[in-house]
GROMACS .gro file of C-alpha atoms in nm:
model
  413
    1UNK     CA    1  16.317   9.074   7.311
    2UNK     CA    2  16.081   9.353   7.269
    3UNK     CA    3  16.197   9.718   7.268
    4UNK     CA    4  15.911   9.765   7.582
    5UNK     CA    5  16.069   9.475   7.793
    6UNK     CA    6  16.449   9.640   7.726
    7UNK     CA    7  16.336   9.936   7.839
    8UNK     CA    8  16.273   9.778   8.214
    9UNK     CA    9  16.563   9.611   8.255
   10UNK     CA   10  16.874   9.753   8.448
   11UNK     CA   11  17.173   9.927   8.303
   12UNK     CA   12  17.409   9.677   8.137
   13UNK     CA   13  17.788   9.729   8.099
   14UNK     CA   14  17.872   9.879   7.781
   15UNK     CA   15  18.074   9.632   7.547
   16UNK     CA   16  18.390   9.752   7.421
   17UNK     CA   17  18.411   9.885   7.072
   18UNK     CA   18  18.468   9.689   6.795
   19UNK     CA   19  18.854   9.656   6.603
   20UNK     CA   20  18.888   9.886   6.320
   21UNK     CA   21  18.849   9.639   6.038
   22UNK     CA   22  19.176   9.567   5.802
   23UNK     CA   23  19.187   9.699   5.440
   24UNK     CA   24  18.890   9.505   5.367
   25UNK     CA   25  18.602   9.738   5.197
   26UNK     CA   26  18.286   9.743   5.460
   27UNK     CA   27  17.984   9.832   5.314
   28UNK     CA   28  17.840  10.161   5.506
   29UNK     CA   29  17.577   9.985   5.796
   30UNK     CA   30  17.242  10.113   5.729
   31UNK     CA   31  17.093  10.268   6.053
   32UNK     CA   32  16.896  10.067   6.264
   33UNK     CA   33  16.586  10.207   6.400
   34UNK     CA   34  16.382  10.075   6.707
   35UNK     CA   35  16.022  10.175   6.758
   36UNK     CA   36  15.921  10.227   7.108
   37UNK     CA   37  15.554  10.257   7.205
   38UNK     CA   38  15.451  10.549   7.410
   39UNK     CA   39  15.232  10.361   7.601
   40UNK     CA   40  15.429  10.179   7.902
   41UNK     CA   41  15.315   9.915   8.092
   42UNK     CA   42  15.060   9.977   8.378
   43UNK     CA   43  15.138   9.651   8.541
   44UNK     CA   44  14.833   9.512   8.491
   45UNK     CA   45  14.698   9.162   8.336
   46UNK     CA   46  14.657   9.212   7.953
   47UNK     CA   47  14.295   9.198   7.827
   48UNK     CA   48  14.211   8.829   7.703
   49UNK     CA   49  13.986   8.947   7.458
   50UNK     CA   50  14.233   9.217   7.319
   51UNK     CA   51  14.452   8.898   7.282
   52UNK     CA   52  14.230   8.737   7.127
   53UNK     CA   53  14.141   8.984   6.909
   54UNK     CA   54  14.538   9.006   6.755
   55UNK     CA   55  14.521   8.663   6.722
   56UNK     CA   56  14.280   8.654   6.504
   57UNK     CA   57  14.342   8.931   6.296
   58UNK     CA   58  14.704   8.743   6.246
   59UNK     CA   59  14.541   8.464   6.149
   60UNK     CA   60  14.278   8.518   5.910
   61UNK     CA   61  14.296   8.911   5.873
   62UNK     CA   62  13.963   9.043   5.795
   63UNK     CA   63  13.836   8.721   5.678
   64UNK     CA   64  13.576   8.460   5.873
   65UNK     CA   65  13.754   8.188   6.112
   66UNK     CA   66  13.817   7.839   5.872
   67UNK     CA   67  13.492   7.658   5.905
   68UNK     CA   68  13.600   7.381   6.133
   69UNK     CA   69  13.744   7.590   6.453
   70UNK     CA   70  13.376   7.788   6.369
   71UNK     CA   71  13.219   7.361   6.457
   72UNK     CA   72  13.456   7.331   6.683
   73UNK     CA   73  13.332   7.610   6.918
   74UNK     CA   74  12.991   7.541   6.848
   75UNK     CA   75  13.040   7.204   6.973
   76UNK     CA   76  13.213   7.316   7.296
   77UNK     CA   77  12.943   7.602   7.370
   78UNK     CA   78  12.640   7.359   7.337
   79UNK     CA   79  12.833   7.140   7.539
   80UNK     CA   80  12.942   7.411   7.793
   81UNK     CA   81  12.551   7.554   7.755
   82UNK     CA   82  12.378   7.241   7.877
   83UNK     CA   83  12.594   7.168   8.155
   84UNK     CA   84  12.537   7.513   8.298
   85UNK     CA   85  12.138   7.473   8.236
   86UNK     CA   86  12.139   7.229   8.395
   87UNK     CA   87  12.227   7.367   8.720
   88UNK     CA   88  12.036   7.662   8.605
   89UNK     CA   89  11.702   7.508   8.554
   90UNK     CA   90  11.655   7.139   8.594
   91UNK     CA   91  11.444   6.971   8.320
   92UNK     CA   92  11.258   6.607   8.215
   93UNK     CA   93  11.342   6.396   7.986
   94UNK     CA   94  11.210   6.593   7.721
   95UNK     CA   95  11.428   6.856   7.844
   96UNK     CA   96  11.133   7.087   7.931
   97UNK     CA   97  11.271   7.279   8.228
   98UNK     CA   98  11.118   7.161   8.588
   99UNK     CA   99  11.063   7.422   8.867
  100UNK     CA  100  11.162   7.260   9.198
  101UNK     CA  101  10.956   7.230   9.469
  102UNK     CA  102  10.999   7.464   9.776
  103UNK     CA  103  11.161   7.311  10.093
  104UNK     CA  104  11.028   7.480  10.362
  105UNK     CA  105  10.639   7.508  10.386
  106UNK     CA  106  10.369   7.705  10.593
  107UNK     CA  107   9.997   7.763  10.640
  108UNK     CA  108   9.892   8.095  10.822
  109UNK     CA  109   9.759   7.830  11.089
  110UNK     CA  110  10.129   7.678  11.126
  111UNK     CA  111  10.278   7.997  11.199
  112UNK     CA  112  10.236   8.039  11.626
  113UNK     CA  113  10.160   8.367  11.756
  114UNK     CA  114  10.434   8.423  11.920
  115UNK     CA  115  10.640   8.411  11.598
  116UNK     CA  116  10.425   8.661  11.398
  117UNK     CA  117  10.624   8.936  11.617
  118UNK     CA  118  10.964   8.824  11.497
  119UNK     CA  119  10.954   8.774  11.099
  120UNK     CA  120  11.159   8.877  10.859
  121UNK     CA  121  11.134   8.880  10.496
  122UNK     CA  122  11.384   8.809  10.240
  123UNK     CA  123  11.364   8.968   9.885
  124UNK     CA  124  11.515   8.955   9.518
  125UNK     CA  125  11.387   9.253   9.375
  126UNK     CA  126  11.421   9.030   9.004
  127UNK     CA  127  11.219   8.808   9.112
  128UNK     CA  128  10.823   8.757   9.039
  129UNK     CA  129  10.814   8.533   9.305
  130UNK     CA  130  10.930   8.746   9.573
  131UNK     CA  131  10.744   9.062   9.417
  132UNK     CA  132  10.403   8.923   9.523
  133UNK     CA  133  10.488   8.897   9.863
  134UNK     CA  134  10.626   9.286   9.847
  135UNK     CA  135  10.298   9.362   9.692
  136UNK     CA  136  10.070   9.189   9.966
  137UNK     CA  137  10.304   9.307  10.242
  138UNK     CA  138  10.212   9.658  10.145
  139UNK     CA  139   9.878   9.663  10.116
  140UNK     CA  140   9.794   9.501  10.378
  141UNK     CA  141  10.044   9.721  10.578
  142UNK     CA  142  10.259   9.496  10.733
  143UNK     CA  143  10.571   9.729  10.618
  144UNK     CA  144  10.633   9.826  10.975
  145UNK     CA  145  10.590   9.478  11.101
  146UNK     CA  146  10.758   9.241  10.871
  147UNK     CA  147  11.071   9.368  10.767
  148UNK     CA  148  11.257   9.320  10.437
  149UNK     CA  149  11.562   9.289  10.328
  150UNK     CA  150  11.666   9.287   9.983
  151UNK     CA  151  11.946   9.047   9.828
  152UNK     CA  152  12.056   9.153   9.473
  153UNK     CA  153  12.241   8.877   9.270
  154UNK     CA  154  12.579   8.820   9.211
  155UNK     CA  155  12.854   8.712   8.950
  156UNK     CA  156  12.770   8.395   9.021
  157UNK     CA  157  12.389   8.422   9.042
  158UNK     CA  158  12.351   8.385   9.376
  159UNK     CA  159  12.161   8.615   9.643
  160UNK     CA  160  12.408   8.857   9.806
  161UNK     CA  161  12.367   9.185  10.002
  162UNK     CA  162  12.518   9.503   9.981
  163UNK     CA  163  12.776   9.658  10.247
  164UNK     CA  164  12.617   9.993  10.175
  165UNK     CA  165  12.289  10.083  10.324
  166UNK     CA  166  12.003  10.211  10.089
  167UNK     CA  167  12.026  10.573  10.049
  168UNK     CA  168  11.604  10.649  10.062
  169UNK     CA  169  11.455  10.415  10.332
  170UNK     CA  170  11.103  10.443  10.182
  171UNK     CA  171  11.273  10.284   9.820
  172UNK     CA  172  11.338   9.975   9.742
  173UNK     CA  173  11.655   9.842   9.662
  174UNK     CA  174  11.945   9.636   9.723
  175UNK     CA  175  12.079   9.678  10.024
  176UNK     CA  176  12.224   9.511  10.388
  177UNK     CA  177  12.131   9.218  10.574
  178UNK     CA  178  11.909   9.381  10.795
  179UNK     CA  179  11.845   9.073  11.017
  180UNK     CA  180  12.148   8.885  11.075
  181UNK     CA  181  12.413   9.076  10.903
  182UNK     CA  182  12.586   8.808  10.627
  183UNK     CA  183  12.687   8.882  10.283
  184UNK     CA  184  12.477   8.587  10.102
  185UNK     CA  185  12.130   8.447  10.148
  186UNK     CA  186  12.284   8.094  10.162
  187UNK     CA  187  12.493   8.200  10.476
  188UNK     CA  188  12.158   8.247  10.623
  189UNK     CA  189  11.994   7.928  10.519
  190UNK     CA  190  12.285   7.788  10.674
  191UNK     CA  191  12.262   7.899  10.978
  192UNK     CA  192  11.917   7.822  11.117
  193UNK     CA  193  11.951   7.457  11.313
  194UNK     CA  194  12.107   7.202  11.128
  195UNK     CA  195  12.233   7.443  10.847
  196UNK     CA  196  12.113   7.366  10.507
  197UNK     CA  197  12.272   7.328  10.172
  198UNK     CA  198  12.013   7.310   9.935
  199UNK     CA  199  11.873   7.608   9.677
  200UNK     CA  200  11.874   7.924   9.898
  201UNK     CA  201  11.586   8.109   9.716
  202UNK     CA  202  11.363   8.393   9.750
  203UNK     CA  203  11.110   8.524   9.871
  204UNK     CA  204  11.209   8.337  10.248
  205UNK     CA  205  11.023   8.417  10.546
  206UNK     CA  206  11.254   8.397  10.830
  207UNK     CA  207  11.202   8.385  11.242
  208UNK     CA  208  11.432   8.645  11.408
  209UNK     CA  209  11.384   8.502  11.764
  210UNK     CA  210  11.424   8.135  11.676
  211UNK     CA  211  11.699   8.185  11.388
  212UNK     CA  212  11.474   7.944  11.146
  213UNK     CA  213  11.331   7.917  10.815
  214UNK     CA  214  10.957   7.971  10.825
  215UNK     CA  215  10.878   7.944  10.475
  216UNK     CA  216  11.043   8.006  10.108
  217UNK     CA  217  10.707   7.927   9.892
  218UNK     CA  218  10.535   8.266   9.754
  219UNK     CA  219  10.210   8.149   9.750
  220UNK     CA  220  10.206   8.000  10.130
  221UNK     CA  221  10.364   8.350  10.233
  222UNK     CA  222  10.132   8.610  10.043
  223UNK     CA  223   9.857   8.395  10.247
  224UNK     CA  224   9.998   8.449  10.519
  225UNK     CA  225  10.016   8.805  10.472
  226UNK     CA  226   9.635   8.810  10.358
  227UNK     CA  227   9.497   8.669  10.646
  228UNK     CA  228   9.753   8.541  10.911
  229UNK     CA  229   9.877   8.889  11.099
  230UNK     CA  230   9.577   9.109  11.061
  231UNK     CA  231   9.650   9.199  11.418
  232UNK     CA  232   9.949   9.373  11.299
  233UNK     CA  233   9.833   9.522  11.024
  234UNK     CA  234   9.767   9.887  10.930
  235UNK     CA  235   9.499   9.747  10.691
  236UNK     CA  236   9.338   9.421  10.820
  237UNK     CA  237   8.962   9.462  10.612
  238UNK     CA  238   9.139   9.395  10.286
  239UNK     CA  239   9.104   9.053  10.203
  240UNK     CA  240   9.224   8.955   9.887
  241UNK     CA  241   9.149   8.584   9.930
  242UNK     CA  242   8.737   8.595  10.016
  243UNK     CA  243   8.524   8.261  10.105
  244UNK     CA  244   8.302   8.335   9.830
  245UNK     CA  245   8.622   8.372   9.584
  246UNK     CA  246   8.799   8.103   9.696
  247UNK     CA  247   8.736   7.831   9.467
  248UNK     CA  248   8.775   8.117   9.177
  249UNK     CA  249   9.101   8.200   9.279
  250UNK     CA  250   9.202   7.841   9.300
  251UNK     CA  251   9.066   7.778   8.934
  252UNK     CA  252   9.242   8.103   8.792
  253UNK     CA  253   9.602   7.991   8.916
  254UNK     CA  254   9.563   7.647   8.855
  255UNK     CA  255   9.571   7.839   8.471
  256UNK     CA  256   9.781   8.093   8.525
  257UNK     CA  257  10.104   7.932   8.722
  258UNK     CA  258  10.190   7.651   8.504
  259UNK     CA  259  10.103   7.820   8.170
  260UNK     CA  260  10.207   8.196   8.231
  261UNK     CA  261  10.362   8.259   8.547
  262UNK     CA  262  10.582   7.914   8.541
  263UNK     CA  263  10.517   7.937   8.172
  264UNK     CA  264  10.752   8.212   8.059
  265UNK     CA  265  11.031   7.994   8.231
  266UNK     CA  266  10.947   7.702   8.056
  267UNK     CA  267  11.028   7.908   7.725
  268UNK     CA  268  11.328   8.083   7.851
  269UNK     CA  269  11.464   7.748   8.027
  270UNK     CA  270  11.382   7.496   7.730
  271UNK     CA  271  11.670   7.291   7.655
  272UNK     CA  272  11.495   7.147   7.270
  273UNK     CA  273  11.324   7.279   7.061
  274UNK     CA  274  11.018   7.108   7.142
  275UNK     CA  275  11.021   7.188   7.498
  276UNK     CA  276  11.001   7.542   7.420
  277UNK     CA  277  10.762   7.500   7.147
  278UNK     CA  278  10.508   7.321   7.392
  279UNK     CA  279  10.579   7.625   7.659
  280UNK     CA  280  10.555   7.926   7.433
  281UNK     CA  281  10.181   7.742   7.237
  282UNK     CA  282  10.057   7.704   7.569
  283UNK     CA  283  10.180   8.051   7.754
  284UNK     CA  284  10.020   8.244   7.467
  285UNK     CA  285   9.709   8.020   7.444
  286UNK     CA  286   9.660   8.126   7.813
  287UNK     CA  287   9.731   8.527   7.737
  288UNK     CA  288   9.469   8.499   7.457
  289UNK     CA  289   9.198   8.334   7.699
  290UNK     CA  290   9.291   8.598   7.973
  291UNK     CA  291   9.278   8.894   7.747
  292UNK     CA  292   8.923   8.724   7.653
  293UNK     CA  293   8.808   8.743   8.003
  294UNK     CA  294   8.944   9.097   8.098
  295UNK     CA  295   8.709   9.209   7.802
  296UNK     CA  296   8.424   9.172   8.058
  297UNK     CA  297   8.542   9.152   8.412
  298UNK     CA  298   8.744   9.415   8.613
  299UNK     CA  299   8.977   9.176   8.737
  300UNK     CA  300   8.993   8.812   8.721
  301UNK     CA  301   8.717   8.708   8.963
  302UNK     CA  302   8.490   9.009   8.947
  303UNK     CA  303   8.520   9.342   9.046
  304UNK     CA  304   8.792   9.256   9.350
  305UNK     CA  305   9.141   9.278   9.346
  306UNK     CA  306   9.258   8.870   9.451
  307UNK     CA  307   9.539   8.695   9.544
  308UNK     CA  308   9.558   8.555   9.146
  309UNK     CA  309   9.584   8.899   9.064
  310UNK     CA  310   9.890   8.953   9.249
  311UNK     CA  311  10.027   8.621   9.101
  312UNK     CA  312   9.964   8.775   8.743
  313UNK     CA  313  10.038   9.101   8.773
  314UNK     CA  314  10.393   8.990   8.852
  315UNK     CA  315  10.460   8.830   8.506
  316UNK     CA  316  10.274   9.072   8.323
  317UNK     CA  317  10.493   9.347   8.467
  318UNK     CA  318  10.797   9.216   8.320
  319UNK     CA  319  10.674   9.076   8.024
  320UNK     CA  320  10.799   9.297   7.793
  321UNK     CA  321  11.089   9.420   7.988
  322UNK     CA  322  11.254   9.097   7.992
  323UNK     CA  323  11.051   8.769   7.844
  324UNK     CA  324  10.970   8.854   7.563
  325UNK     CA  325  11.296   8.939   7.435
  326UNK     CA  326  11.536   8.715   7.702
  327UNK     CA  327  11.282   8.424   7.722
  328UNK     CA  328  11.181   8.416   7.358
  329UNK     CA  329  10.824   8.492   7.452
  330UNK     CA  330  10.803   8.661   7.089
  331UNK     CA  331  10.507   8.586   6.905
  332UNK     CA  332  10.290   8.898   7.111
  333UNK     CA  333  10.443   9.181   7.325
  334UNK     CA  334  10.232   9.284   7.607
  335UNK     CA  335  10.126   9.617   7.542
  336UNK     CA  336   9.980   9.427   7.182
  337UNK     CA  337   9.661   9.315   7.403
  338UNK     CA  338   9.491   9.602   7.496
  339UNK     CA  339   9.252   9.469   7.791
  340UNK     CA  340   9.587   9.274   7.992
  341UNK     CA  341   9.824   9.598   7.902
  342UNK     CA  342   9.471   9.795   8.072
  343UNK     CA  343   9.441   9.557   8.357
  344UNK     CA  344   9.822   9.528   8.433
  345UNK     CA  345   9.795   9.983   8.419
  346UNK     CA  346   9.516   9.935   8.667
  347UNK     CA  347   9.680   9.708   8.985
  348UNK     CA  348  10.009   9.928   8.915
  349UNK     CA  349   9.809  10.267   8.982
  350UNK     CA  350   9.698  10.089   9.320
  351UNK     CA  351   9.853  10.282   9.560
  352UNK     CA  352  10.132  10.162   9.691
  353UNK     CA  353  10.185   9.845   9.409
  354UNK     CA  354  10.379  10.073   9.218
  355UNK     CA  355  10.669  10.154   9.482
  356UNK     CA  356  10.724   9.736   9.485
  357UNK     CA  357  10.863   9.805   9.128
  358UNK     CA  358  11.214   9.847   9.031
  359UNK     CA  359  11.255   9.771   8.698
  360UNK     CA  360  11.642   9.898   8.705
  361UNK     CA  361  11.688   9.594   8.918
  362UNK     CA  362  11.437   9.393   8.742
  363UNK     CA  363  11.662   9.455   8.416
  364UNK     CA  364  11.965   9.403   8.563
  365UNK     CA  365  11.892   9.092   8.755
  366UNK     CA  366  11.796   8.881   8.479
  367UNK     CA  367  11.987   9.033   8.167
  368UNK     CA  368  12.305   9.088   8.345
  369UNK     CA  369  12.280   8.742   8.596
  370UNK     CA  370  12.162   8.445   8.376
  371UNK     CA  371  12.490   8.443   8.164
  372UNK     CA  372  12.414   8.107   7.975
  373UNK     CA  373  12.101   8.306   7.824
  374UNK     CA  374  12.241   8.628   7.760
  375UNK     CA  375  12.691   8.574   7.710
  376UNK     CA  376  12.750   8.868   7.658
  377UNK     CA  377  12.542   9.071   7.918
  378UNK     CA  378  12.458   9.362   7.703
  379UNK     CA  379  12.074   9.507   7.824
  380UNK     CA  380  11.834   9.638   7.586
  381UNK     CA  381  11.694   9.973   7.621
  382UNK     CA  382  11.403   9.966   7.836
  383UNK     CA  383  11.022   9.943   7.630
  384UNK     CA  384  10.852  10.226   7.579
  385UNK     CA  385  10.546  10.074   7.705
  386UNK     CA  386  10.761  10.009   8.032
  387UNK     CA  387  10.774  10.316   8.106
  388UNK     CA  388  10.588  10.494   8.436
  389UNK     CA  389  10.409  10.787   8.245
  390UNK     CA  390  10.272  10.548   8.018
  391UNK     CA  391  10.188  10.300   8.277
  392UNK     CA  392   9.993  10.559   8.484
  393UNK     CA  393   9.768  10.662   8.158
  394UNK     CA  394   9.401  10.621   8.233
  395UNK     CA  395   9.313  10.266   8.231
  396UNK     CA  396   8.941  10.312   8.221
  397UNK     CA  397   8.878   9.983   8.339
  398UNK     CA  398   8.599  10.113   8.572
  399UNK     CA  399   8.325  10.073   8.370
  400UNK     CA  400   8.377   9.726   8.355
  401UNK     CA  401   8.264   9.703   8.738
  402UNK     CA  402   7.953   9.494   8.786
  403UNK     CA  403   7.903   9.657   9.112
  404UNK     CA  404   7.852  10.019   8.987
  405UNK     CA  405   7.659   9.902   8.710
  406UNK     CA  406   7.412   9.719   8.952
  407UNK     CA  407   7.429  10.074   9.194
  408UNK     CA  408   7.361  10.286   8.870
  409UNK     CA  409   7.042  10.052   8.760
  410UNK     CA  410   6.888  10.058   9.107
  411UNK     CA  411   6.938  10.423   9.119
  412UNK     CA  412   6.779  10.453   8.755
  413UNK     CA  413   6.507  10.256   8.885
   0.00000   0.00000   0.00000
């Protein structure tokens, strides 16, 4: 029994003394000493790791673990790994990870006018995703008339709100269920008619009056937003999805999605080694064609800001905050290609586009959530090239515009 654990119990009787031994010679006791630590307990749970820790040092001292509990743990972390992957991100047979499809699908045309009044938008400030429909929202200037609320995620990984409202009501960040007042996202999927338990994702578009899911796919929503509720907007002329450009936009994301936007997943996700090779070959592939193109247009279809703009910008904005180190997106950092690092400077000095960014959260949300790529949740410093003042240096991507070089000809002329 340990000195500490004596020390709690009660008072015991004291035992009488001992009989003065007979003529026999007794050598002289030496005196017993009993080291008690300072430090008491505190009642609490002692700290596995510290456990651990003592354990190990009592074991092998300062020298490596034997080499088979070292394959041992291996073994039951690869193990332990996939099975948690593959919850995380769902892959094919060639264990290249799989995005699934969104559940609940709109067009701008599906969405009755009556409902336009009564949406709500759900947020992950994390997620790319949901930051396009942020963007959209706010220049188009629907702030006032689709609100937002913004889910942060949890231990677990799920969406779940905060009890505390946001401090500054013109920032973004974590904060309340604004709309129906739960603590998760999945509580609200589960409550529109005939509850739900599939993924409860973001960005979700949700009816206030009815109580429904209206849509959880980005692309369907920033569409909305573009051209669906210009009678509500503060700035209906902006279209960022043009007749003309249509088919240009279409071509651009049927590029960028798989290969950039979905392709930075498909490198952080990849369960083998040639599932990730394919991803990262083809992501960077893509950046190096882009970077090509940006040499000699403003943006990617001419000298107007798009909807496939948004859809890039999103990556590109946490490329070097997160996949290139996280995802294993390696072989270039961002700020290495001077026309996308230029053109990514550009949409973030749009006013506005700027505010949607919280790279705190952004940080946070994926180096401190997705546990099976990051154990031990420690988050790297923040880029240099990350950082505001250098993302509002001059861009001077201007005199790439077609427009004021055909204006400055004529006027030559």
């Amino acid at each position: 029994m340990s000195c500490t654990s004596l020390l709690s119990l009660p008072n015991l009787p004291t035992p009488p003394p001992p009989k003065k031994p007979s003529t026999a010679k007794w050598a002289k006791p030496k005196p017993i000493t009993c080291h008690v630590s300072t430090k008491m307990s505190s009642n609490q749970p002692p700290d596995p790791t510290s456990l651990l820790s003592s354990a190990a040092k009592l074991l092998w001292g300062a020298s490596l673990p034997p080499g088979l509990l070292i394959s041992t743990v291996r073994t039951a972390w690869n193990s332990t790994w996939r099975i948690m992957m593959s919850q995380l991100a769902p892959s094919d047979p060639t264990l290249a990870y799989t995005r699934p499809p969104s559940k609940f699908r709109a067009t701008p045309n599906q969405i009755p006018r009556q409902a336009q009044t009564s949406l709500h938008l759900y947020v992950g400030l994390p997620c790319p995703w949901a930051h396009r429909t942020l963007i959209v929202r706010a220049l188009k200037g629907l702030n006032d008339a689709v609100p937002v609320s913004i889910a942060a995620p949890g231990q677990d990984g799920s969406w779940q709100f905060s009890s505390t409202p946001i401090p500054d009501p013109n920032t973004l960040g974590p904060g309340p269920d604004n709309a129906n007042g739960f603590k998760t996202l999945k509580e609200v999927y589960k409550s529109r008619e005939g509850g739900y338990d599939g993924r409860s994702t973001v960005p979700m578009l949700w009816d206030v009056k009815k109580r429904g899911v209206v849509c959880n796919e980005s692309y369907d929503i920033i569409q909305l937003f573009n051209s669906g509720l210009n009678e509500l907007a503060r700035n209906p002329g902006l279209d960022l999805s043009p007749p003309p450009l249509k088919q240009k936009i279409e071509t651009w994301n049927s590029i960028i999605y798989p290969n950039v936007n979905n392709g930075v997943y498909r490198c952080g996700f990849a369960q083998s080694q040639q599932a990730y090779d394919t991803a990262v070959n083809e992501l960077f592939d893509a950046l190096d064609m882009v970077e090509d193109h940006l040499g000699s247009s403003r943006f990617l279809c001419g000298d107007d800001l798009t909807l496939a703009d948004v859809c890039l910008f999103t990556t590109l904005i946490r490329f070097d905050l997160v996949y290139n180190v996280l995802f294993k997106c390696t072989k270039k950092k961002l700020i290495e290609y001077p026309n996308l690092h230029a053109y990514m400077r550009e949409i973030y000095q749009i006013p506005e586009v700027a505010e949607t960014c919280n790279f705190t959260s952004i940080m946070e949300g994926y180096y401190k959530t997705l546990f099976p790529l990051n154990p031990g949740g420690i988050q790297p410093v923040m880029p240099s090239g990350s950082d505001h003042e250098v993302l509002c240096r001059p861009h001077n991507r201007d005199s790439l515009s077609l427009r004021d070089k055909s204006a400055a000809a004529l006027y030559i002329s």
